[in-house]
Amino acid sequence: MTVSPPPTTPSATAPASALPAGHPLVDGRTAGAPLLAAYRGRRPDRRPVWFMRQAGRSLPEYREVRRGIGMLESCLQPDLAAEITLQPVRRHRVDAAILFSDIVVPLKLAGVDVEIVAGTGPVVASPVRTAADVAALPPLDPDALAPVAAEAAAVVAELGGTPLIGFAGAPFTLASYLVEGGPSKDHRRTKTLMHAAPQVWHALAAWTAGVTTAFLRAQVLAGASAVQVFDSWAGALSRPDYQAFVAEHSAAVFAGVADLGVPRVHFGVGTGELLTAMRDVGADVLGIDHRVPLDVATARLGGGVPVQGNIDPALLFAGERALHEHTLDVIRRGAAAPGHVLNLGHGVPPDTDPGVLTELVEFIHAQPGT
Ligand code: CP3
């Protein structure tokens, strides 16, 4: 079965009517969540905070339950993956859960031979580089997403008023793994494909947009109250290349979940030059990495966009005083935006002391709201 484009509405504030009756946004469970208020441009009393990559290797209880189970295998065991999703919420008292999964899970479920190699990242057995390679990409059977939906439903049943964030990789970042065959510093083969064979590139990006949209929809329909699209490696692109080769495909992903009415966050690393372009594809909230101060990012965005970020992950190792000073600076600069969700500028480093994260959440929650 092929993934057909889902229905779309142009409005970012569409009513949540496309959501099923038991969804936390429909039955009101997450209605008062500070995270969602900030994503919608309001200033809740409690400052919301969560951490990218909060579910994972920095937690001993995660290493314990993952022992002997492959990364992607663990993502597809709904009860295990739900438990891993909940671990950081219980331990750190963060304001959101993010589904334990990976951006390559929908590729795997479509039948692409991809594995996650510890310490390296996703590795694709047969890289996709020609028109024939793209034509041979398998369609994603929506039924294959059942383990993802089951995991999200199991998480939401435990979370009460804390929202679950669903996520997916953006078409460029996912396509880059498919073309390069694994992680890449310069994304040279991907850029070569864009410029040397634009039609092949566009066909590949459209395919990744389709599977990533289906992955997001499965998570939201099963109970996620917000979504984040990771274009982690888009910072490798010039703005003209982003506009010419990427924007329309990312826009298709954002439009493809618009009817669900959940806040849509867009995040990239080193994307300071792309912030307005990343907003214009349909994002409601921009995730900002630690290279651009939030007041500068807000000025670039013209002031109307809620932001998320951007504590430098390196500061988690710099001692409590330096971390607190830096966090207060992030909070001050974030006041320039209509809404602000505290987060790191990128993911939690694996060797982070979990106690530092728990204390940081307490410190942020102790700061008076605005
Ligand atoms: O944020 C969370 O806690 C939810 C889980 C999550 C994972 N991957 C689990 C994971 C999320 C949101 C992701 C997204 C992801 N995966 C991105 C975008 C986010 C970003 O960091 O920019 C990217 C680029 C990937 C691809 C990927 N998967 C990489 C680069 C790696 C790291 C490789 C390594 O081992 O250093 C992975 C593996 C991965 N994904 C792990 C986890 C917990 C580590 C694997 C393990 O614990 O064995």
Tab-separated table of N, CA and C in Angstrom, residues 3 76 105-107 109-110 140-151 210-219 222:
chain	number	residue	atom	x	y	z
A	3	VAL	N	1.748	5.332	0.595
A	3	VAL	CA	1.335	6.419	1.481
A	3	VAL	C	0.728	7.509	0.618
A	76	LEU	N	10.903	-0.872	18.665
A	76	LEU	CA	9.717	-1.533	18.116
A	76	LEU	C	9.060	-2.487	19.109
A	105	VAL	N	13.372	5.010	12.157
A	105	VAL	CA	12.378	3.945	12.390
A	105	VAL	C	11.387	3.815	11.222
A	106	PRO	N	10.823	4.934	10.687
A	106	PRO	CA	9.894	4.741	9.559
A	106	PRO	C	10.570	4.181	8.311
A	107	LEU	N	11.874	4.450	8.145
A	107	LEU	CA	12.598	3.841	7.015
A	107	LEU	C	12.653	2.333	7.211
A	109	LEU	N	10.651	0.515	8.984
A	109	LEU	CA	9.312	-0.068	8.862
A	109	LEU	C	8.844	-0.139	7.411
A	110	ALA	N	9.422	0.719	6.560
A	110	ALA	CA	9.102	0.646	5.133
A	110	ALA	C	9.858	-0.507	4.480
A	140	LEU	N	5.586	2.593	2.304
A	140	LEU	CA	5.358	2.301	3.726
A	140	LEU	C	3.900	1.901	3.928
A	141	ASP	N	3.679	0.670	4.349
A	141	ASP	CA	2.336	0.207	4.693
A	141	ASP	C	1.961	0.843	6.035
A	142	PRO	N	0.904	1.652	6.088
A	142	PRO	CA	0.549	2.322	7.351
A	142	PRO	C	0.385	1.336	8.518
A	143	ASP	N	-0.020	0.097	8.222
A	143	ASP	CA	-0.169	-0.896	9.299
A	143	ASP	C	1.166	-1.209	9.970
A	144	ALA	N	2.258	-0.996	9.245
A	144	ALA	CA	3.578	-1.280	9.808
A	144	ALA	C	3.895	-0.348	10.976
A	145	LEU	N	3.178	0.785	11.058
A	145	LEU	CA	3.424	1.747	12.137
A	145	LEU	C	2.731	1.358	13.445
A	146	ALA	N	2.057	0.211	13.450
A	146	ALA	CA	1.306	-0.203	14.655
A	146	ALA	C	2.154	-0.208	15.933
A	147	PRO	N	3.420	-0.693	15.919
A	147	PRO	CA	4.191	-0.677	17.167
A	147	PRO	C	4.456	0.746	17.692
A	148	VAL	N	4.600	1.694	16.763
A	148	VAL	CA	4.834	3.093	17.155
A	148	VAL	C	3.574	3.641	17.828
A	149	ALA	N	2.415	3.374	17.222
A	149	ALA	CA	1.147	3.839	17.799
A	149	ALA	C	0.907	3.174	19.156
A	150	ALA	N	1.234	1.886	19.254
A	150	ALA	CA	1.023	1.178	20.523
A	150	ALA	C	1.916	1.762	21.611
A	151	GLU	N	3.154	2.090	21.262
A	151	GLU	CA	4.061	2.703	22.233
A	151	GLU	C	3.502	4.056	22.703
A	210	GLY	N	6.933	11.619	2.654
A	210	GLY	CA	5.748	10.767	2.824
A	210	GLY	C	5.874	9.851	4.026
A	211	VAL	N	7.021	9.174	4.171
A	211	VAL	CA	7.140	8.244	5.301
A	211	VAL	C	7.221	8.997	6.621
A	212	THR	N	7.860	10.160	6.600
A	212	THR	CA	8.016	10.917	7.848
A	212	THR	C	6.670	11.499	8.283
A	213	THR	N	5.844	11.908	7.314
A	213	THR	CA	4.502	12.418	7.649
A	213	THR	C	3.655	11.296	8.249
A	214	ALA	N	3.728	10.120	7.669
A	214	ALA	CA	2.956	8.984	8.199
A	214	ALA	C	3.407	8.651	9.626
A	215	PHE	N	4.708	8.719	9.880
A	215	PHE	CA	5.277	8.458	11.214
A	215	PHE	C	4.739	9.478	12.230
A	216	LEU	N	4.715	10.753	11.841
A	216	LEU	CA	4.192	11.800	12.739
A	216	LEU	C	2.707	11.606	13.010
A	217	ARG	N	1.954	11.336	11.969
A	217	ARG	CA	0.503	11.189	12.140
A	217	ARG	C	0.173	10.020	13.071
A	218	ALA	N	0.917	8.920	12.930
A	218	ALA	CA	0.660	7.766	13.801
A	218	ALA	C	0.860	8.156	15.265
A	219	GLN	N	1.890	8.956	15.546
A	219	GLN	CA	2.171	9.347	16.928
A	219	GLN	C	1.099	10.292	17.476
A	222	ALA	N	-2.238	8.606	18.082
A	222	ALA	CA	-2.183	7.723	19.256
A	222	ALA	C	-2.012	8.509	20.556
